[in-house]
XYZ file of C-alpha atoms in Angstrom:
657
model
C 90.414 233.848 42.473
C 92.115 236.132 39.835
C 92.444 234.794 36.315
C 95.563 236.764 35.720
C 98.065 235.301 38.292
C 101.109 237.177 37.045
C 99.359 240.438 37.499
C 98.074 239.757 40.955
C 101.329 238.258 42.126
C 102.985 241.571 41.218
C 100.238 243.456 43.099
C 100.840 241.333 46.179
C 104.543 242.166 46.099
C 103.818 245.867 45.845
C 101.125 245.675 48.533
C 103.574 243.965 50.742
C 105.822 247.049 50.548
C 102.955 249.345 51.581
C 101.860 247.004 54.356
C 105.455 246.932 55.694
C 105.334 250.733 55.835
C 101.985 250.399 57.630
C 103.605 248.395 60.391
C 105.326 251.634 61.523
C 102.259 253.841 61.436
C 100.551 252.369 64.458
C 97.823 250.037 65.620
C 94.130 250.379 66.411
C 91.984 248.126 68.552
C 90.096 245.200 66.959
C 86.795 246.590 68.112
C 86.260 250.079 66.760
C 83.358 252.251 66.002
C 83.037 254.565 63.068
C 84.492 257.227 65.291
C 87.149 254.880 66.692
C 86.203 255.193 70.380
C 86.834 252.004 72.357
C 85.988 251.019 75.898
C 89.398 250.010 77.320
C 87.845 247.570 79.787
C 85.476 245.668 77.512
C 87.271 246.054 74.171
C 83.942 247.018 72.592
C 82.722 250.239 71.141
C 79.896 252.140 72.890
C 77.718 251.136 69.961
C 78.586 247.444 70.433
C 77.818 247.704 74.202
C 74.427 249.148 73.350
C 73.669 246.131 71.203
C 74.267 247.280 67.602
C 77.058 245.440 65.761
C 79.761 247.633 64.185
C 82.301 244.996 63.339
C 81.892 241.329 62.340
C 83.175 240.144 65.743
C 80.165 241.740 67.391
C 77.778 239.545 65.458
C 79.255 236.592 67.396
C 77.140 237.489 70.382
C 74.450 235.530 68.550
C 74.239 231.765 68.995
C 75.274 230.262 65.727
C 74.919 226.479 66.291
C 73.471 225.205 63.022
C 71.539 221.984 62.759
C 72.219 219.136 60.304
C 75.217 218.908 57.955
C 77.332 222.014 57.984
C 80.514 222.372 55.841
C 81.789 224.833 58.517
C 81.644 222.166 61.178
C 82.734 218.508 60.433
C 80.204 216.003 61.764
C 82.630 214.425 64.249
C 82.876 217.769 66.047
C 79.174 218.203 66.554
C 78.428 218.630 70.285
C 82.079 219.054 71.130
C 82.954 222.404 69.677
C 81.138 225.778 69.893
C 80.905 227.305 66.466
C 80.836 230.889 67.883
C 84.254 230.321 69.458
C 85.487 228.793 66.241
C 84.648 231.857 64.181
C 86.214 234.260 66.692
C 89.405 232.298 67.361
C 90.024 231.554 63.751
C 89.826 235.206 63.037
C 92.115 236.129 65.940
C 94.715 233.636 64.763
C 94.828 234.813 61.189
C 95.026 238.441 62.360
C 97.960 237.473 64.574
C 99.789 235.914 61.645
C 99.277 238.936 59.534
C 100.267 241.462 62.244
C 96.908 242.971 62.322
C 95.105 245.222 63.142
C 96.751 248.148 61.378
C 95.406 251.571 60.683
C 95.814 251.989 56.958
C 94.285 255.317 55.959
C 96.500 255.623 52.836
C 94.829 252.798 50.972
C 97.909 250.688 50.257
C 96.179 248.309 47.794
C 94.896 251.055 45.586
C 98.267 252.775 45.539
C 99.969 249.480 44.840
C 97.737 248.889 41.768
C 98.337 252.423 40.607
C 102.047 252.060 40.956
C 101.949 248.699 39.123
C 99.896 250.229 36.229
C 102.422 253.125 35.910
C 105.297 250.673 35.832
C 103.521 248.477 33.280
C 102.915 251.533 31.063
C 106.573 252.627 31.428
C 107.715 249.080 30.657
C 105.701 248.998 27.462
C 107.110 252.328 26.465
C 110.631 250.936 26.841
C 109.785 247.719 25.134
C 110.351 245.608 28.278
C 108.716 242.265 28.903
C 107.831 241.604 32.596
C 109.306 238.394 34.042
C 105.916 237.781 35.682
C 103.617 237.228 32.646
C 101.134 234.877 31.189
C 103.745 232.875 29.286
C 105.481 231.835 32.506
C 102.408 231.547 34.812
C 99.488 229.164 34.472
C 96.234 229.245 36.374
C 95.790 226.035 38.328
C 92.115 226.537 39.250
C 90.074 224.970 40.806
C 87.718 225.256 37.910
C 85.670 223.820 39.473
C 85.916 221.407 42.468
C 84.188 218.371 41.081
C 83.241 216.678 44.396
C 81.618 219.422 46.437
C 80.204 219.194 49.934
C 76.639 218.788 48.565
C 74.134 216.015 48.649
C 74.413 214.559 46.102
C 77.887 215.776 45.466
C 78.212 218.169 42.493
C 80.733 220.616 41.164
C 81.232 223.640 43.366
C 83.227 226.855 43.324
C 83.419 229.738 45.893
C 81.156 232.107 47.784
C 78.824 234.044 45.540
C 77.068 236.938 47.385
C 74.998 238.552 44.555
C 73.267 237.725 41.297
C 71.441 239.863 38.787
C 69.355 238.629 35.778
C 68.708 240.630 32.583
C 65.162 242.059 32.566
C 64.168 240.503 29.201
C 66.766 237.834 28.430
C 67.111 235.158 31.212
C 70.225 233.831 29.611
C 72.162 236.897 30.542
C 73.215 236.712 34.154
C 75.827 238.535 36.305
C 77.298 236.855 39.389
C 79.439 238.608 41.955
C 81.946 236.578 43.901
C 83.641 237.145 47.269
C 87.147 237.219 45.828
C 87.006 236.423 42.143
C 85.350 239.510 40.734
C 82.273 239.689 38.507
C 81.210 237.068 35.975
C 78.739 237.226 33.070
C 76.987 234.453 31.212
C 75.084 234.993 27.944
C 74.074 231.338 27.547
C 72.264 230.568 30.805
C 75.331 229.445 32.762
C 76.947 227.172 30.135
C 80.003 229.523 30.030
C 81.113 232.468 32.102
C 83.312 235.469 31.340
C 85.173 237.513 33.947
C 84.507 241.197 33.541
C 86.524 242.863 36.341
C 90.065 241.444 36.302
C 91.370 244.912 35.834
C 89.423 246.406 38.804
C 91.063 247.455 41.980
C 88.934 245.055 43.991
C 87.638 241.548 43.190
C 85.424 241.458 46.256
C 81.897 242.032 45.042
C 78.950 242.985 47.269
C 76.212 243.982 44.916
C 75.318 244.136 41.220
C 72.369 245.835 39.560
C 71.173 246.197 35.989
C 69.612 249.392 34.713
C 66.086 248.275 33.730
C 65.710 250.778 30.910
C 69.221 250.424 29.643
C 70.321 246.777 30.480
C 73.677 247.154 28.743
C 74.598 249.381 31.773
C 75.216 247.712 35.047
C 76.512 248.952 38.400
C 78.860 246.889 40.606
C 79.470 247.534 44.306
C 82.841 246.356 45.679
C 83.303 245.082 49.232
C 81.383 242.018 50.434
C 78.625 242.834 52.889
C 77.737 239.286 54.049
C 79.653 239.720 57.413
C 82.053 236.970 56.434
C 85.292 236.838 58.437
C 87.212 236.352 55.250
C 85.468 239.074 53.307
C 87.018 242.370 52.198
C 85.954 245.954 52.128
C 85.875 247.531 48.679
C 87.164 250.560 46.769
C 83.794 251.983 45.736
C 81.400 251.606 42.846
C 82.016 250.586 39.238
C 79.851 251.187 36.233
C 80.107 248.817 33.301
C 78.856 250.101 29.960
C 78.156 247.648 27.063
C 78.198 244.971 29.767
C 76.476 242.402 27.586
C 78.886 242.846 24.652
C 82.297 244.565 25.002
C 82.331 245.793 28.586
C 83.956 249.172 29.480
C 84.660 249.747 33.169
C 84.430 253.179 34.815
C 85.647 253.427 38.373
C 86.303 252.998 41.113
C 83.712 255.767 41.736
C 84.158 257.061 45.302
C 83.685 260.873 45.326
C 83.773 263.293 48.252
C 80.344 263.880 49.750
C 78.946 266.713 51.732
C 78.263 265.600 55.388
C 78.873 267.137 58.792
C 82.420 265.881 58.658
C 84.881 267.383 56.176
C 86.662 265.325 53.584
C 84.417 262.243 53.741
C 83.996 260.058 50.769
C 81.008 257.881 49.862
C 82.489 254.435 50.088
C 85.996 254.286 51.511
C 86.569 251.243 53.732
C 83.064 250.110 53.448
C 81.120 247.352 51.683
C 78.335 247.998 49.184
C 75.372 245.878 50.120
C 72.820 246.940 47.519
C 72.306 249.058 44.414
C 68.859 250.051 43.164
C 68.440 251.679 39.766
C 65.523 253.936 38.651
C 63.243 251.969 36.347
C 63.390 254.592 33.568
C 66.450 256.671 34.360
C 69.773 254.724 34.432
C 71.544 257.739 35.853
C 69.538 257.711 39.127
C 70.741 255.067 41.609
C 70.520 254.380 45.329
C 73.479 252.595 47.010
C 73.474 251.014 50.456
C 76.669 250.623 52.443
C 77.677 248.442 55.318
C 80.612 247.613 57.576
C 83.611 246.491 55.635
C 86.522 244.424 56.968
C 90.004 243.550 55.779
C 90.054 239.815 55.679
C 89.999 237.156 58.362
C 90.093 238.773 61.794
C 87.363 241.310 61.099
C 89.705 244.325 61.220
C 88.570 247.547 59.608
C 90.476 249.946 57.282
C 90.561 252.539 60.051
C 89.050 253.621 63.259
C 87.760 256.976 62.263
C 85.717 259.024 59.791
C 87.479 259.968 57.592
C 89.127 258.047 56.055
C 86.193 255.746 56.638
C 83.041 256.676 54.875
C 79.769 257.067 56.853
C 77.429 254.048 56.391
C 73.955 254.413 55.070
C 72.162 255.203 51.780
C 73.705 257.303 49.000
C 71.892 258.692 45.973
C 73.308 259.772 42.606
C 71.293 261.489 39.786
C 74.169 261.518 37.326
C 75.635 258.089 37.670
C 76.063 257.612 33.902
C 78.351 260.645 33.741
C 82.113 260.741 33.680
C 82.211 261.957 37.338
C 79.169 260.853 39.304
C 78.294 262.740 42.449
C 76.521 261.316 45.466
C 74.328 262.699 48.257
C 74.056 260.893 51.621
C 70.421 260.460 52.645
C 69.260 260.467 56.293
C 67.389 257.181 56.830
C 67.936 257.285 60.609
C 70.091 259.467 62.759
C 71.082 256.433 64.895
C 74.807 255.840 64.933
C 75.630 259.351 63.823
C 79.276 260.325 64.125
C 79.435 263.884 65.556
C 79.193 266.468 64.290
C 77.400 264.743 61.439
C 73.752 263.895 62.011
C 72.902 261.833 58.904
C 73.214 258.461 60.773
C 75.859 255.710 60.685
C 74.131 252.407 60.726
C 74.796 249.619 58.192
C 72.243 249.286 55.477
C 71.871 245.673 54.331
C 69.200 246.030 51.648
C 67.054 248.458 49.636
C 64.092 247.773 47.381
C 62.061 250.114 45.177
C 58.316 249.906 44.472
C 58.137 248.747 40.825
C 55.183 251.094 40.275
C 56.604 254.213 42.020
C 60.317 254.985 42.266
C 59.594 257.529 45.027
C 58.858 254.574 47.332
C 61.903 252.941 48.864
C 62.107 250.337 51.667
C 65.438 250.125 53.460
C 66.798 247.494 55.962
C 68.931 248.875 58.709
C 71.071 246.934 61.242
C 70.967 248.540 64.693
C 69.588 248.342 68.142
C 66.166 246.805 68.754
C 64.681 250.218 69.460
C 62.564 253.021 67.943
C 64.552 255.023 65.458
C 67.199 252.410 65.136
C 67.298 248.874 63.641
C 64.531 247.717 61.363
C 62.688 248.643 58.122
C 62.294 252.197 56.894
C 59.996 253.504 54.169
C 60.296 256.604 52.082
C 57.531 257.950 49.880
C 59.575 260.868 48.435
C 62.933 259.152 47.661
C 63.401 261.365 44.489
C 62.742 264.553 46.294
C 65.340 267.129 47.214
C 65.428 265.981 50.873
C 63.828 262.486 51.160
C 62.305 261.511 54.507
C 62.141 257.999 56.004
C 59.799 256.509 58.511
C 60.637 253.400 60.540
C 57.715 251.074 59.918
C 59.064 247.992 61.627
C 61.520 247.648 64.550
C 63.738 244.575 64.827
C 63.248 242.617 68.054
C 66.850 241.506 68.295
C 69.621 244.032 68.383
C 72.012 243.603 65.450
C 69.458 241.678 63.391
C 70.219 241.724 59.663
C 67.346 242.643 57.261
C 67.008 241.391 53.672
C 64.156 242.505 51.478
C 62.146 241.359 48.404
C 59.415 243.271 46.499
C 56.917 242.840 43.670
C 53.863 244.625 42.245
C 50.857 242.622 41.160
C 47.756 244.524 40.163
C 47.336 247.345 42.625
C 49.240 245.590 45.471
C 52.948 246.123 46.318
C 54.154 243.178 48.435
C 57.346 243.433 50.451
C 59.027 240.643 52.392
C 61.522 241.249 55.178
C 63.774 238.380 56.086
C 65.452 239.217 59.383
C 67.760 237.765 62.019
C 65.191 238.318 64.701
C 65.307 235.790 67.528
C 68.781 234.893 66.215
C 67.385 232.086 64.016
C 65.432 233.998 61.404
C 61.884 235.263 60.800
C 59.994 236.378 57.750
C 57.520 239.325 57.733
C 55.023 240.414 55.112
C 53.742 243.783 54.026
C 51.061 244.330 51.336
C 51.218 248.165 51.350
C 54.756 248.772 50.121
C 56.369 248.443 53.487
C 54.154 250.928 55.360
C 52.863 248.230 57.819
C 53.979 244.660 58.665
C 50.967 242.877 60.142
C 51.942 239.325 59.131
C 54.635 236.955 60.271
C 55.088 233.925 58.084
C 55.732 231.560 60.997
C 56.321 228.454 58.872
C 59.597 230.045 57.816
C 60.870 230.503 61.323
C 64.450 229.383 61.960
C 65.517 229.064 58.348
C 68.890 230.777 58.819
C 69.628 228.838 61.952
C 71.492 231.325 64.072
C 73.728 232.394 61.144
C 71.391 235.078 59.905
C 74.167 237.696 60.105
C 75.883 235.682 57.363
C 73.565 233.432 55.294
C 70.130 234.959 54.697
C 68.306 235.472 51.412
C 64.774 236.076 50.242
C 63.145 236.561 46.772
C 59.682 236.958 45.193
C 58.321 235.886 41.917
C 57.855 239.239 40.039
C 54.349 238.226 38.972
C 53.015 236.134 41.857
C 53.312 237.122 45.509
C 52.500 233.579 46.645
C 55.758 232.270 45.157
C 58.386 233.022 47.808
C 61.974 231.780 48.090
C 64.117 231.807 51.209
C 67.610 230.610 51.886
C 69.801 230.178 54.932
C 72.130 227.840 56.767
C 72.749 224.145 56.350
C 69.490 222.203 56.350
C 68.367 220.814 59.687
C 65.174 220.545 61.780
C 64.225 224.150 61.065
C 67.090 225.534 59.046
C 66.981 225.439 55.238
C 69.560 225.933 52.602
C 66.685 226.783 50.290
C 62.919 226.562 50.598
C 60.020 227.642 48.454
C 56.368 228.505 48.975
C 53.668 228.430 46.299
C 50.825 229.538 48.636
C 52.500 232.381 50.487
C 52.238 230.623 53.793
C 54.000 227.195 53.979
C 57.478 226.361 52.870
C 59.050 223.196 51.458
C 62.734 222.490 51.554
C 64.278 222.183 48.049
C 67.999 221.912 48.360
C 69.133 218.745 46.703
C 72.504 219.356 45.187
C 72.873 222.854 46.777
C 75.764 223.913 48.937
C 75.077 225.215 52.401
C 74.938 228.938 53.297
C 72.773 230.833 50.958
C 73.594 234.481 50.153
C 71.588 235.421 47.067
C 68.401 234.337 45.206
C 67.396 235.900 41.894
C 64.246 235.248 39.846
C 64.288 236.011 36.057
C 61.925 238.903 35.478
C 60.920 237.581 31.953
C 60.698 233.855 33.009
C 60.041 233.277 36.738
C 60.680 229.570 36.287
C 64.272 230.377 36.089
C 65.891 230.982 39.513
C 69.521 231.390 40.373
C 71.077 231.117 43.845
C 74.540 231.994 45.144
C 76.013 230.291 48.175
C 79.344 229.169 49.682
C 79.665 226.663 46.832
C 79.210 229.085 44.007
C 76.326 229.495 41.549
C 73.323 227.173 40.905
C 70.369 227.331 38.532
C 66.791 226.068 38.527
C 64.521 225.969 35.527
C 61.434 224.794 37.411
C 60.979 227.590 39.984
C 63.313 226.092 42.568
C 62.030 222.514 42.593
C 65.368 221.112 41.329
C 68.839 222.512 40.912
C 71.810 222.273 38.510
C 75.357 223.417 39.377
C 76.588 225.915 36.816
C 80.062 226.008 38.369
C 82.208 225.084 35.418
C 85.660 225.602 34.025
C 85.077 229.292 33.324
C 83.829 230.202 36.843
C 86.739 230.473 39.283
C 85.773 231.736 42.699
C 87.205 229.334 45.253
C 88.855 231.014 48.247
C 92.117 229.377 49.411
C 93.037 229.806 53.023
C 96.414 228.002 52.649
C 98.609 226.068 50.300
C 101.166 223.276 51.061
C 103.672 222.034 48.463
C 105.528 218.729 48.234
C 109.257 219.183 48.740
C 110.298 217.614 45.484
C 107.222 217.511 43.247
C 105.772 220.973 42.579
C 102.666 219.580 40.955
C 101.723 217.877 44.240
C 99.981 220.205 46.701
C 97.042 220.463 49.090
C 95.191 223.556 50.200
C 92.404 224.655 52.651
C 89.443 226.471 51.128
C 86.628 228.481 52.618
C 83.683 226.132 53.318
C 84.824 223.752 50.627
C 87.183 221.541 52.591
C 90.762 220.626 51.905
C 91.692 220.197 48.278
C 94.468 218.148 46.638
C 95.973 218.908 43.210
C 95.971 215.864 40.905
C 97.712 215.255 37.623
C 95.889 213.262 34.968
C 97.815 210.095 33.988
C 96.405 210.353 30.483
C 96.414 213.979 29.585
C 98.968 215.396 32.036
C 96.433 218.118 32.974
C 96.191 219.287 36.652
C 92.928 219.358 38.477
C 91.739 219.736 42.125
C 89.523 217.338 44.048
C 88.297 217.653 47.534
C 90.340 215.493 49.888
C 88.493 216.221 53.183
C 85.459 218.137 54.325
C 84.622 220.848 56.764
C 85.935 224.429 56.512
C 89.511 224.201 55.197
C 92.263 225.831 57.067
C 96.045 225.431 57.236
C 97.777 222.575 55.396
C 101.167 220.932 55.724
C 103.126 218.241 53.836
C 106.028 216.405 55.396
C 109.087 218.331 53.944
C 111.474 215.429 54.437
C 109.615 212.967 52.240
C 110.584 211.976 48.736
C 107.548 209.819 48.108
C 104.373 211.019 46.373
C 102.375 207.993 47.417
C 103.253 207.239 51.038
C 103.717 210.495 52.962
C 102.228 212.353 55.908
C 99.984 215.338 55.279
C 98.118 217.501 57.809
C 95.381 220.053 57.766
C 93.285 221.982 60.295
C 89.561 222.608 60.395
C 89.821 225.811 62.408
C 87.038 224.654 64.689
C 88.176 225.727 68.176
C 86.900 225.768 71.703
C 88.942 227.775 74.213
C 91.886 225.477 74.110
C 91.411 223.022 71.263
C 91.833 222.941 67.523
C 90.812 220.234 65.125
C 93.544 218.533 63.079
C 93.516 215.716 60.536
C 96.369 213.543 59.290
C 96.801 211.088 56.495
C 99.711 208.900 55.449
C 98.661 207.483 52.092
C 97.734 209.309 48.944
C 95.356 206.514 47.881
C 93.016 207.626 50.702
C 93.143 211.287 50.036
C 89.949 211.780 48.012
C 86.723 212.454 49.881
C 83.046 211.770 49.170
C 80.151 213.257 51.045
C 80.021 211.843 54.578
C 83.238 209.770 54.278
C 86.936 210.324 54.290
C 90.090 208.598 55.436
C 91.786 211.395 57.346
C 92.560 210.625 60.969
C 91.163 213.468 63.079
C 92.287 214.567 66.485
C 92.032 217.488 68.828
C 95.201 219.108 70.198
C 95.354 221.231 73.412
C 97.797 223.731 71.903
C 97.502 226.797 69.903
C 97.791 226.101 66.148
C 101.041 227.991 65.636
C 102.693 225.929 68.388
C 101.547 222.682 66.917
C 102.797 223.601 63.451
C 106.106 224.556 64.941
C 106.338 221.168 66.718
C 105.374 219.300 63.468
C 107.984 221.092 61.513
C 110.632 220.360 64.132
C 109.646 216.651 64.255
C 109.731 216.198 60.503
């Protein structure tokens, strides 16, 4: 969440104006390809019908029933509700409330920020003090949630898709969050500093440190984890002096030369990975993926342009005032005519530590030759790099995540994929040229949610030390698991939140490992054997889905949060300070407090879980504040299923009360 609430409230007001204008521009279907062509009968794009996902909704063709405890699905719903339907219907309902989908080629949020900044500048020139300012607005947190949905329960925050560790100082770490921007710690996670509050997007998809100039980092906006409450970005940022007094340059989103005029590098897309040349901080490779505009999975537009083409982009002057990019042809699959450079989502890129000409790229596409899978280039720095598909995914739409190291004369690459819809791990010992080995003991680790929670990492100095992360732990799924022999894996997730998105190993001290998940950021100092939450008062990343206020006491409120349950705001009887605690579990949704009550101790409160089958939605109700604090596996909320759509139920509750 933003740390400057007065600034972002003003942005929301201005964005509202542009969105209102957008209501009169027109609508596009929910299922669109890069070119915007839609099958009127099926509601899917031609690409979707052929098996390659273009929007988040299309990933739902996969079975995503996770085993074991799952913050997305409260335990009392297990066996009663289909999680695939829950994700789809929750998105549809939020989109309905927001009047989506819209075609917004004019980038209303960026224009709103630019207008706000011009007005702020003019106000300072005239000596005006804005009514919305830090003296009248106070951040309420959570910072953090003290009783997270972990076992044992520890402090949690919000979804953290990417982590980067300084090459020589393991105490300097950068963590990108789904909606709270980029954070930096210089003391190993004891404190965090927000670096991008002034950026045009706080949705972070990738962060990379220049190895030869670690004070320079690159940050990709737009979350690429296929989350239904993720957001596309505004392009790339470069941060100079990142470890001292950061200076932001961006958003960087130049025009690029393709077969389609007026295309940019990143508009409407999410940046999934950034790789920096080991000795030249100006040479970078950037992977892009499908980007959506919040819950509902709607895209910025249905055509290219304004959408950028997905794929791999290279810059050789990224440290300049005006970086330029070239789109590389990894595969021609998914090309948008007349362009022929390809249009598939790229989910990961790794570079051979011993040879920057060697890249391995993960592509989401059909399970077919020339489409989804792993691609290798041995001339990535050349004028016209070429790529060869060295492994084909066996499941259409399977996501691919990569890890690489170089020990002696061997370059090892791991490919964690969504093959078979539950996750597989493949091994290459020739820099991704061949993939002869399947590490079968890892099978199933992402439990059918591989489009969302999938991560893999390697010890930089030991190819036998492998780390994988996935869905909530169950019979085969693992939040986190480690191998010390390169073959068998042991679960190691005590105190970790479900749904792993990132794993990073410190290059200078491989005993130090960080992981990012739906509960924030966690640290290990013993190579992943045990974990400590480093979600503290300076790390604010919780995503709220809703907020309900008491009718007479404005310090009394409850709110639903993404994968962190329903929260209640408490006020300390000794210090008067406000703090949040989890009141119920599951995946928080809408909340409501009886608006006729005057009591703050005996009152009726409701919330939803957004777990729906075709005609049901999960609700919970409580009538006593004394029972409104949850611990793992227990709560006092009365749950029930209602055979009505949620907006009808809320209308009835409001009428009754």
